[in-house]
XYZ file of C-alpha atoms in Angstrom:
693
model
C 28.434 77.698 -67.962
C 28.990 77.411 -64.219
C 27.314 74.461 -62.533
C 25.514 76.734 -60.064
C 23.937 78.749 -62.890
C 22.984 75.609 -64.826
C 21.560 74.126 -61.625
C 19.169 77.087 -61.298
C 18.153 76.787 -64.955
C 17.420 73.061 -64.547
C 15.367 73.822 -61.457
C 13.256 76.428 -63.261
C 12.711 74.056 -66.183
C 11.593 71.167 -63.961
C 9.300 73.392 -61.892
C 6.978 73.401 -64.889
C 6.151 69.757 -64.135
C 3.885 69.935 -61.080
C 4.541 66.259 -60.373
C 8.110 67.120 -59.467
C 7.776 70.403 -57.602
C 6.317 70.706 -54.109
C 5.118 74.297 -53.921
C 4.457 74.219 -50.189
C 7.839 72.759 -49.250
C 9.660 74.463 -52.136
C 11.459 71.225 -52.963
C 12.155 69.092 -56.021
C 11.249 65.408 -55.720
C 14.486 64.022 -57.119
C 13.580 60.393 -56.475
C 10.456 60.740 -58.621
C 12.509 62.567 -61.249
C 14.929 59.644 -61.557
C 12.030 57.202 -61.668
C 10.452 59.157 -64.549
C 13.770 59.266 -66.359
C 14.076 55.492 -66.077
C 10.710 55.298 -67.852
C 11.800 57.852 -70.496
C 8.953 60.125 -69.470
C 8.028 62.274 -72.479
C 7.048 65.344 -70.463
C 10.331 65.579 -68.547
C 12.508 64.951 -71.591
C 10.520 67.486 -73.641
C 10.945 70.179 -70.981
C 14.712 69.664 -70.973
C 15.012 69.531 -74.757
C 12.926 72.690 -75.291
C 15.275 74.846 -73.211
C 18.366 76.031 -75.110
C 20.805 75.731 -72.183
C 19.668 72.292 -71.018
C 19.385 71.022 -74.581
C 22.939 72.106 -75.362
C 24.271 70.506 -72.160
C 22.344 67.229 -72.031
C 21.415 66.380 -75.624
C 23.586 65.189 -78.500
C 22.709 66.470 -81.989
C 23.118 63.735 -84.595
C 21.921 64.824 -88.059
C 19.279 67.123 -86.557
C 18.077 64.396 -84.214
C 18.607 64.934 -80.507
C 19.690 62.102 -78.235
C 19.191 62.599 -74.507
C 22.387 61.926 -72.524
C 20.478 60.522 -69.568
C 23.538 59.338 -67.618
C 25.167 62.755 -67.895
C 22.000 64.375 -66.609
C 21.675 61.950 -63.704
C 25.315 62.541 -62.752
C 24.788 66.305 -62.859
C 21.726 66.046 -60.616
C 23.570 63.845 -58.122
C 26.548 66.195 -58.027
C 24.372 69.306 -57.752
C 21.518 68.040 -55.674
C 18.813 70.631 -55.135
C 18.374 70.644 -51.381
C 16.300 72.339 -48.763
C 17.894 74.471 -46.045
C 18.333 71.512 -43.714
C 20.370 69.543 -46.270
C 22.361 72.593 -47.271
C 23.333 73.107 -43.640
C 24.328 69.452 -43.238
C 26.609 69.769 -46.255
C 28.328 72.751 -44.662
C 29.341 70.656 -41.647
C 31.984 69.056 -43.837
C 30.824 65.407 -43.932
C 32.963 64.726 -46.997
C 35.591 62.218 -48.038
C 37.305 64.853 -50.132
C 35.393 64.099 -53.309
C 31.722 64.433 -52.482
C 29.444 65.159 -49.552
C 28.516 61.981 -47.723
C 24.855 62.991 -47.577
C 24.781 62.866 -51.386
C 26.402 59.459 -51.652
C 24.137 56.604 -52.632
C 25.313 54.305 -49.834
C 24.718 56.506 -46.783
C 21.312 57.145 -45.217
C 21.442 59.623 -42.340
C 18.170 59.042 -40.501
C 17.014 55.756 -39.029
C 14.496 54.862 -36.292
C 16.385 53.671 -33.234
C 18.095 50.852 -35.129
C 21.642 51.123 -36.499
C 22.236 49.380 -39.767
C 24.764 48.853 -42.544
C 23.791 49.857 -46.055
C 25.951 48.256 -48.688
C 26.962 50.279 -51.747
C 24.608 50.432 -54.682
C 21.453 51.289 -52.769
C 20.178 54.819 -53.008
C 18.812 57.128 -50.360
C 15.095 57.819 -50.251
C 13.383 61.037 -49.257
C 11.016 61.000 -46.288
C 7.830 60.788 -48.344
C 4.849 58.736 -47.183
C 2.365 57.496 -49.774
C -1.120 56.651 -48.518
C -4.663 56.346 -49.854
C -7.606 58.403 -48.706
C -11.245 57.898 -49.688
C -12.780 60.930 -51.433
C -16.424 61.476 -52.324
C -17.549 62.148 -55.894
C -17.015 65.801 -56.842
C -17.319 68.239 -59.731
C -14.097 69.613 -61.232
C -13.155 71.990 -64.012
C -10.568 70.546 -66.406
C -9.448 72.693 -69.354
C -12.585 74.784 -69.083
C -14.968 71.839 -68.974
C -17.019 70.559 -66.056
C -16.261 66.917 -65.317
C -17.272 64.562 -62.538
C -14.427 62.959 -60.624
C -15.675 59.584 -59.359
C -15.538 58.591 -55.727
C -12.800 56.252 -54.591
C -9.426 55.930 -52.902
C -6.950 58.608 -54.060
C -3.178 58.447 -53.675
C -1.782 61.078 -51.332
C 1.764 62.059 -50.436
C 2.972 63.760 -47.324
C 6.307 64.674 -45.785
C 7.064 62.560 -42.748
C 6.891 64.295 -39.409
C 9.412 62.034 -37.705
C 13.127 62.652 -37.771
C 14.840 59.355 -36.993
C 17.968 59.744 -34.947
C 20.004 56.649 -35.713
C 21.854 56.434 -38.991
C 22.856 53.857 -41.538
C 26.537 53.499 -42.331
C 27.793 52.880 -45.831
C 29.995 49.826 -46.275
C 33.114 51.959 -46.734
C 32.371 53.815 -43.487
C 32.427 50.727 -41.306
C 35.501 50.638 -39.132
C 34.973 48.887 -35.807
C 31.204 48.860 -35.750
C 30.922 45.051 -35.657
C 33.836 44.331 -33.314
C 33.091 42.608 -30.015
C 31.811 45.044 -27.396
C 32.490 45.492 -23.704
C 29.706 44.157 -21.467
C 28.760 45.731 -18.153
C 26.232 45.582 -15.300
C 26.448 41.791 -15.112
C 23.646 40.513 -12.839
C 22.302 37.027 -12.105
C 18.552 36.672 -11.444
C 16.986 33.666 -9.678
C 14.476 32.911 -6.880
C 16.836 34.474 -4.356
C 16.735 37.773 -6.247
C 19.687 39.549 -7.869
C 23.340 38.707 -7.313
C 26.751 39.355 -8.841
C 27.964 37.204 -11.699
C 31.186 35.432 -10.763
C 31.396 33.041 -13.693
C 29.398 30.982 -16.160
C 27.930 27.507 -16.182
C 29.647 25.669 -19.036
C 29.262 22.148 -20.388
C 32.092 19.686 -21.066
C 32.829 21.471 -24.353
C 33.133 24.885 -22.694
C 29.800 26.066 -24.129
C 27.965 28.592 -21.907
C 24.725 27.059 -20.620
C 23.377 30.122 -18.828
C 20.305 31.966 -20.073
C 21.265 35.468 -21.246
C 19.413 38.758 -21.632
C 21.432 41.547 -23.254
C 20.464 45.193 -23.445
C 21.815 47.055 -26.461
C 21.649 47.370 -30.213
C 20.725 43.927 -31.504
C 22.996 43.966 -34.573
C 26.065 44.745 -32.492
C 25.032 42.313 -29.762
C 24.616 39.518 -32.325
C 28.131 40.082 -33.616
C 29.426 40.025 -30.041
C 27.803 36.590 -29.594
C 29.498 34.979 -32.571
C 32.641 33.864 -30.717
C 30.677 31.889 -28.123
C 27.508 30.907 -29.957
C 28.380 30.378 -33.625
C 26.421 27.318 -34.880
C 24.874 26.817 -31.437
C 21.317 28.195 -31.898
C 18.688 25.485 -32.482
C 15.786 27.915 -32.910
C 15.667 31.609 -33.714
C 12.231 33.225 -33.509
C 11.894 36.929 -34.274
C 8.795 39.097 -34.344
C 10.135 41.835 -36.583
C 9.069 45.484 -36.873
C 6.291 45.275 -39.450
C 7.172 48.538 -41.258
C 3.703 49.983 -40.732
C 2.356 53.223 -39.343
C 1.274 51.755 -36.012
C 3.400 49.906 -33.516
C 2.759 49.501 -29.814
C 6.472 49.400 -29.048
C 8.299 52.575 -28.032
C 10.317 52.654 -31.235
C 8.594 53.844 -34.381
C 8.552 51.261 -37.142
C 7.553 53.682 -39.893
C 10.526 53.921 -42.210
C 11.092 53.364 -45.888
C 11.102 50.015 -47.584
C 14.706 49.888 -48.767
C 16.137 50.721 -45.352
C 13.846 48.162 -43.718
C 15.086 45.504 -46.112
C 18.709 46.410 -45.411
C 17.994 46.452 -41.686
C 16.678 42.894 -41.904
C 19.463 41.730 -44.231
C 22.190 42.722 -41.763
C 20.593 40.814 -38.911
C 19.627 37.743 -40.908
C 23.176 37.354 -42.205
C 24.639 37.114 -38.709
C 21.720 34.888 -37.631
C 22.776 32.452 -40.338
C 26.215 32.266 -38.678
C 24.672 31.546 -35.279
C 22.144 28.932 -36.457
C 22.978 25.266 -36.021
C 23.155 23.134 -39.158
C 19.925 21.471 -37.987
C 18.512 24.742 -36.676
C 15.287 26.492 -37.642
C 14.467 30.162 -38.137
C 10.900 31.483 -37.703
C 10.366 35.088 -38.856
C 7.019 36.607 -37.875
C 5.873 39.340 -40.276
C 2.762 40.685 -41.998
C 1.491 41.600 -45.455
C 3.533 44.806 -45.784
C 6.843 43.017 -46.178
C 6.377 39.237 -46.177
C 6.779 38.804 -49.950
C 9.929 40.936 -50.072
C 11.295 39.265 -46.962
C 10.776 35.834 -48.546
C 12.921 36.841 -51.538
C 15.575 38.350 -49.253
C 15.740 35.197 -47.132
C 15.942 33.036 -50.252
C 19.046 34.988 -51.205
C 20.649 34.771 -47.764
C 19.813 31.177 -46.835
C 19.102 29.657 -50.259
C 15.740 28.773 -51.754
C 16.295 25.124 -50.844
C 16.396 26.129 -47.163
C 12.839 27.476 -47.257
C 10.397 25.156 -45.455
C 7.048 26.942 -45.469
C 5.062 30.097 -44.782
C 2.739 29.593 -41.826
C -0.496 31.565 -41.875
C -1.593 32.572 -38.368
C -5.019 33.997 -37.622
C -4.039 37.019 -35.523
C -7.356 38.813 -34.973
C -11.083 38.690 -35.608
C -12.818 41.046 -37.997
C -15.408 42.851 -35.900
C -16.327 46.223 -34.457
C -14.479 49.266 -35.772
C -12.282 47.073 -37.959
C -15.202 46.604 -40.351
C -15.485 50.304 -41.280
C -13.735 49.813 -44.606
C -15.136 46.368 -45.452
C -16.533 47.668 -48.750
C -13.247 49.370 -49.721
C -10.646 46.695 -49.097
C -10.104 43.135 -47.911
C -9.535 43.361 -44.190
C -6.475 41.805 -42.567
C -6.788 39.148 -39.897
C -3.633 37.102 -40.386
C 0.131 37.219 -39.967
C 2.791 35.208 -41.770
C 5.659 33.238 -40.240
C 8.420 32.388 -42.705
C 10.294 29.213 -41.773
C 13.839 28.442 -42.937
C 16.369 25.819 -41.907
C 20.117 25.758 -41.409
C 22.597 24.168 -43.770
C 21.771 20.553 -42.804
C 18.768 18.327 -42.330
C 16.266 19.144 -39.596
C 13.838 17.194 -37.447
C 10.459 18.769 -36.795
C 8.362 17.588 -33.884
C 4.781 17.245 -35.232
C 2.209 19.461 -33.565
C -1.495 18.806 -33.189
C -4.667 20.761 -32.675
C -7.841 19.514 -30.995
C -10.518 18.151 -33.313
C -13.937 19.755 -33.165
C -15.864 16.697 -34.446
C -15.941 13.001 -33.627
C -14.757 10.827 -36.521
C -17.692 8.397 -36.963
C -15.486 6.018 -38.969
C -14.170 4.842 -35.600
C -17.145 2.552 -35.094
C -15.580 -0.712 -33.907
C -14.036 -2.136 -30.756
C -11.473 -4.964 -30.519
C -11.986 -7.087 -27.422
C -8.845 -8.923 -26.303
C -9.850 -12.508 -25.426
C -6.376 -14.049 -25.116
C -3.481 -11.914 -26.311
C -0.889 -14.689 -25.942
C -2.913 -16.968 -28.231
C -3.814 -14.078 -30.570
C -7.525 -14.432 -29.867
C -9.495 -11.207 -30.404
C -13.188 -10.515 -30.799
C -14.296 -7.571 -33.021
C -17.401 -5.753 -31.799
C -19.449 -2.709 -32.770
C -18.447 0.318 -30.683
C -22.120 1.158 -30.166
C -22.781 -2.279 -28.623
C -19.928 -1.821 -26.155
C -21.189 1.643 -25.195
C -24.674 0.242 -24.586
C -23.191 -2.528 -22.424
C -21.351 0.153 -20.418
C -24.540 2.164 -19.961
C -23.050 5.217 -21.705
C -25.725 5.300 -24.428
C -28.947 3.393 -25.107
C -29.709 1.149 -28.062
C -31.649 3.823 -29.949
C -28.830 6.371 -29.844
C -26.972 7.270 -33.038
C -23.339 8.236 -32.564
C -22.735 11.496 -34.453
C -19.913 14.005 -34.912
C -21.317 16.064 -32.019
C -20.466 13.274 -29.584
C -17.042 14.849 -29.212
C -18.756 17.186 -26.725
C -20.091 14.254 -24.647
C -17.632 13.997 -21.769
C -18.582 10.462 -20.644
C -18.352 9.194 -24.225
C -14.977 10.862 -24.835
C -13.534 9.699 -21.501
C -14.386 6.110 -22.473
C -12.909 6.514 -25.960
C -9.639 8.057 -24.731
C -9.274 5.382 -22.042
C -9.862 2.624 -24.627
C -7.974 4.264 -27.499
C -5.932 1.080 -28.074
C -9.084 -0.959 -28.739
C -11.397 1.409 -30.640
C -10.627 1.260 -34.339
C -11.561 1.827 -37.991
C -10.594 -0.205 -41.052
C -8.251 1.260 -43.695
C -6.932 -0.029 -47.025
C -3.172 0.471 -46.459
C -2.058 -3.147 -46.022
C 0.626 -5.348 -47.676
C -0.734 -7.516 -50.491
C 0.311 -10.814 -48.923
C -1.281 -9.930 -45.578
C -4.427 -8.791 -47.365
C -4.723 -12.119 -49.171
C -4.172 -14.074 -45.955
C -6.744 -11.951 -44.145
C -9.358 -12.429 -46.869
C -8.822 -16.181 -46.662
C -9.510 -16.075 -42.873
C -12.824 -14.264 -42.683
C -13.695 -12.499 -39.400
C -10.324 -13.479 -37.932
C -7.852 -10.898 -36.583
C -4.320 -11.487 -37.911
C -1.315 -9.940 -36.183
C 1.743 -8.971 -38.296
C 4.830 -6.701 -38.355
C 5.129 -3.791 -40.781
C 8.377 -2.743 -42.513
C 9.401 -0.662 -39.485
C 8.889 -3.545 -37.048
C 5.660 -2.203 -35.554
C 2.841 -4.618 -34.635
C -0.215 -4.261 -36.884
C -3.579 -6.042 -37.115
C -5.584 -7.117 -40.173
C -9.285 -8.007 -40.467
C -11.166 -9.114 -43.588
C -8.536 -7.737 -45.967
C -8.108 -4.343 -44.254
C -5.742 -2.943 -41.668
C -7.040 -2.049 -38.226
C -6.223 1.598 -37.391
C -6.632 2.252 -33.684
C -7.944 5.500 -32.255
C -4.640 5.912 -30.354
C -2.999 7.213 -33.555
C -5.337 10.236 -33.390
C -4.952 10.904 -29.647
C -2.258 13.381 -28.543
C -1.417 15.578 -25.585
C -2.870 19.079 -25.974
C -2.490 21.526 -23.085
C -1.447 18.621 -20.891
C -4.516 16.464 -21.681
C -5.036 13.566 -24.063
C -7.468 14.669 -26.747
C -8.641 13.664 -30.183
C -6.285 15.642 -32.371
C -5.538 16.682 -35.939
C -1.988 16.964 -37.310
C -1.183 20.637 -37.777
C -0.075 22.030 -41.140
C 0.737 25.607 -42.185
C -2.655 27.133 -41.260
C -2.960 28.031 -37.574
C -6.365 29.385 -36.594
C -6.709 28.028 -33.081
C -4.511 30.407 -31.057
C -6.119 33.351 -29.251
C -4.284 36.603 -29.959
C -6.902 38.805 -28.306
C -6.399 38.052 -24.621
C -2.683 38.365 -23.941
C -3.113 41.291 -21.550
C -3.028 38.983 -18.541
C 0.094 37.103 -19.636
C 3.376 37.972 -18.009
C 2.311 38.201 -14.395
C 1.692 41.058 -12.018
C 2.887 44.508 -13.060
C 3.508 43.611 -16.725
C 1.283 45.494 -19.138
C 1.869 45.211 -22.852
C -1.640 44.563 -24.161
C -1.152 44.977 -27.922
C 2.519 44.131 -28.348
C 2.795 40.648 -26.902
C 2.480 37.477 -28.903
C 0.532 34.777 -27.025
C 2.583 32.267 -25.078
C 0.644 29.468 -26.766
C 2.106 30.528 -30.133
C 5.668 30.413 -28.813
C 5.025 27.108 -27.058
C 3.982 25.555 -30.355
C 7.012 26.914 -32.217
C 9.507 25.979 -29.505
C 8.112 22.462 -29.108
C 8.028 22.028 -32.886
C 11.671 23.052 -33.380
C 13.575 22.071 -30.231
C 14.146 19.597 -27.425
C 14.782 20.344 -23.761
C 18.130 22.072 -23.280
C 18.328 23.445 -26.834
C 19.231 27.120 -27.327
C 16.502 29.574 -28.423
C 17.404 33.064 -29.686
C 15.117 36.104 -30.004
C 16.815 39.426 -30.745
C 13.599 41.473 -30.896
C 12.846 40.483 -27.321
C 10.156 43.078 -26.573
C 8.074 41.897 -23.634
C 10.103 38.640 -23.354
C 7.385 36.204 -24.443
C 9.914 33.937 -26.161
C 12.205 33.918 -23.139
C 9.334 33.289 -20.700
C 8.061 30.289 -22.666
C 11.575 28.933 -23.260
C 12.229 28.990 -19.512
C 8.926 27.264 -18.745
C 9.696 24.557 -21.325
C 13.251 23.925 -20.118
C 15.087 25.484 -23.060
C 18.146 27.698 -22.884
C 17.570 31.200 -24.256
C 19.229 34.432 -25.358
C 17.199 37.625 -25.582
C 18.333 41.022 -26.900
C 16.487 44.316 -26.481
C 17.599 47.923 -26.871
C 14.666 49.864 -25.461
C 14.495 51.072 -21.877
C 11.253 49.204 -21.168
C 13.473 46.148 -20.703
C 13.724 47.247 -17.058
C 10.018 47.433 -16.149
C 8.567 45.011 -18.690
C 11.005 42.320 -19.835
C 12.994 41.777 -16.631
C 9.900 42.090 -14.461
C 8.159 39.437 -16.516
C 11.109 37.062 -16.278
C 11.232 37.533 -12.513
C 7.533 36.673 -12.394
C 8.240 33.486 -14.365
C 10.996 32.503 -11.941
C 8.580 33.059 -9.065
C 5.918 30.808 -10.618
C 3.409 33.181 -12.251
C 0.402 31.266 -13.599
C -0.445 33.167 -16.777
C -0.039 32.007 -20.363
C 0.858 28.307 -20.605
C 1.824 27.911 -16.928
C -1.239 25.960 -15.792
C -1.350 23.617 -18.783
C 2.287 22.566 -18.260
C 2.046 22.732 -14.438
C 4.723 25.409 -14.140
C 5.807 26.001 -10.538
C 8.623 28.489 -11.063
C 12.381 28.210 -10.936
C 15.242 28.816 -13.306
C 17.607 31.761 -13.626
C 19.198 34.082 -16.163
C 22.099 36.489 -16.493
C 21.551 40.098 -17.508
C 24.185 42.392 -19.009
C 24.450 45.483 -21.201
C 26.583 46.591 -24.108
C 28.733 49.362 -22.590
C 27.567 52.655 -24.129
C 29.787 55.412 -25.389
C 28.576 57.440 -28.373
C 25.215 55.803 -27.779
C 25.164 57.701 -24.493
C 25.904 60.910 -26.392
C 22.936 60.256 -28.669
C 20.695 59.768 -25.653
C 21.907 63.066 -24.172
C 21.128 64.827 -27.462
C 17.661 63.314 -27.601
C 16.905 64.503 -24.062
C 17.508 68.154 -24.992
C 14.308 70.173 -24.809
C 15.392 73.195 -26.863
C 18.229 74.671 -28.921
C 19.895 76.219 -25.879
C 20.201 72.757 -24.302
C 21.857 71.525 -27.486
C 24.319 74.427 -27.514
C 25.174 73.822 -23.855
C 25.884 70.179 -24.710
C 28.050 70.952 -27.740
C 31.422 71.389 -26.021
C 30.955 68.193 -23.970
C 30.200 66.268 -27.144
C 33.362 67.558 -28.792
C 35.590 66.909 -25.779
C 34.275 63.579 -24.489
C 32.944 61.549 -27.395
C 34.255 60.251 -30.706
C 33.333 62.533 -33.604
C 32.945 61.530 -37.215
C 36.329 61.973 -38.861
C 34.696 64.138 -41.543
C 33.125 66.472 -39.018
C 34.571 69.982 -38.982
C 33.989 71.552 -35.564
C 35.006 75.062 -36.676
C 32.781 74.950 -39.743
C 29.848 73.839 -37.624
C 30.495 76.514 -34.995
C 31.069 79.373 -37.417
C 28.713 78.592 -40.278
C 25.875 76.505 -38.904
C 24.939 76.599 -35.259
C 24.202 80.343 -35.116
C 22.757 80.748 -38.592
C 19.141 81.757 -38.960
C 18.422 78.731 -41.165
C 19.602 76.404 -38.394
C 17.717 78.281 -35.696
C 14.522 78.024 -37.760
C 14.764 74.255 -38.128
C 12.579 72.061 -35.943
C 14.161 70.753 -32.740
C 14.092 67.227 -34.207
C 16.094 68.348 -37.236
C 18.557 70.222 -35.031
C 19.069 67.100 -32.926
C 19.537 65.014 -36.046
C 22.294 67.347 -37.249
C 24.007 67.144 -33.876
C 23.981 63.353 -34.107
C 25.707 63.490 -37.495
C 28.737 64.718 -35.534
C 29.210 61.306 -33.925
C 31.230 58.335 -35.152
C 28.735 55.483 -35.328
C 31.543 52.945 -35.121
C 31.956 53.993 -31.499
C 28.370 53.673 -30.257
C 29.558 51.143 -27.685
C 32.919 50.498 -26.041
C 35.132 48.015 -27.860
C 36.009 44.900 -25.857
C 39.698 45.417 -26.577
C 39.550 48.874 -24.963
C 37.603 47.898 -21.859
C 40.569 48.592 -19.575
C 41.034 52.165 -20.824
C 40.458 54.438 -17.784
C 38.640 56.903 -20.036
C 35.599 54.656 -20.087
C 35.390 53.945 -16.371
C 34.436 50.268 -16.684
C 34.898 48.689 -13.268
C 37.277 45.778 -12.659
C 34.453 43.308 -12.003
C 32.814 43.962 -15.375
C 36.203 43.768 -17.060
C 36.826 40.376 -15.471
C 33.414 38.881 -16.344
C 33.571 40.219 -19.912
C 36.943 38.486 -20.317
C 35.479 35.243 -18.953
C 32.563 35.531 -21.347
C 34.717 35.885 -24.442
C 37.745 33.836 -23.508
C 36.355 31.114 -21.224
C 37.389 29.936 -17.770
């Protein structure tokens, strides 16, 4: 029997299972079919075995017992995929390696949301199906002639996605020059004097570039272009990744399937590992949709022994409209930051948060009578405060005294004399102290630090609990992996004049904490999901070197504008607490577009006629996929009724399949080719960047 005839028979058989057949779209859900087969679903197997043709083809008769040849059936379905008109048209373009259509291969995913990615072999494509849950009231239904009550509750729904994502994923065997170093253009230096040409780079004695960099272009390709100069140079990488949800304030849409999101992250984390210093740290900001999967992925890439912790960050308050579904689910008000280290040992700078209560155990004061002769006089803290006129003799010092400014000013000023007694003391010192009642004994601990003992206990001074917070000495608590003290709700005024990104920015205070925890002044900080440039702004204010990468066009009126404001001394975010007065500079450049420009031209088309007008330019000017057959597309696709009836988004997507994704940007080695029109200045600076002075 011919495959085409058997294909139609299989389709008619499987239509009987309403789980598999979408009547409205007239499509078979092949992903669900394979999932049911993996579970040896009785209904599906029975349908196939009860049909003579499918039984003869896919079942083996052994002594009147039928064995389902599941692998044969899966292979048949892969080879004879039942497609809609859009997929059928794509196949006719000729995207084939001579054995099978690329669209049917398990390692190629055509559509992707503004982010190019490599998909290694072995992963399968997924249809554009969204699963969601919708609350339905109790209702009466008829099931097999009987009236039954369907209870109220959340019901699973499925819907075809509306978006057509225009960037693709390349299979491993399709990668040619995708990850080669790219040409860089539009080099510009920004400082307090404005913009100027780049004539060279500031390098240290080892030839390492010490300039701050902002690069516009695809972040995966930009990261690979950085490897020559910055391999093992990054002390901190912080990324606020696309959360893979249905809402995102950024221009790009972050609604795409789980497997492609995981691959997207895998590609970028692998090159990040190459860039990270041995003592470097990686902070990945994510949320509940992917944090568990991302943890497993990062364990595989970096090693489970490189995992440090998962920080829980309170990211919003539960109030107002957010409480609508409080009786249906547990509402979200946190994010997760996964923390990993490089291949060596790391040093973490402890961070502190302000205490909200006075520790009443600090109830004593050590008066220094004669330090040279080791003469000290212990007193009650309350007595000293009464002597100073800060409180009266009837006052009880409570936890609320932390809000008493005069009291706290005195305590902070005298932090080296206010103390409490603790039990951690060497045995010999304890014995000596007990034998010298009410006498302060000075001694050295194992690290050579001066300590004091009194009546068999060690004196712990208040100074150990006082730390700088927002530029002021305050009573502080060592911070762990639960951060609830940072305000995520009022970032709209951060970034300076003309910068508006109210729901996309992370607060500068968050980045200050991370940067100060993981780096020292002069260390290199990388963020390749730059967005509104919060990481870069805080890094500049704290005296760290930075690299930022962003692909979206808002880099012009958001990211660069914000960084100019920082240079000019804007006073938002952390500026006042660290006394920021402006200064600093950075270099801006772009990956030189080629096929990426073609994609942008396709996306700008407003109708099919615009696409047709563009077709000849695409064929003549840009690099086409080597499998693309221009004649086939012209004769059998572009004027067919099925193509004309597709949505504009689908038509654009098919046009983009023409392009060779290895040539999205100009290769560095071809920068001098006159075809590309890269000017001599950009050629020269690109050479300096890669090769050195």
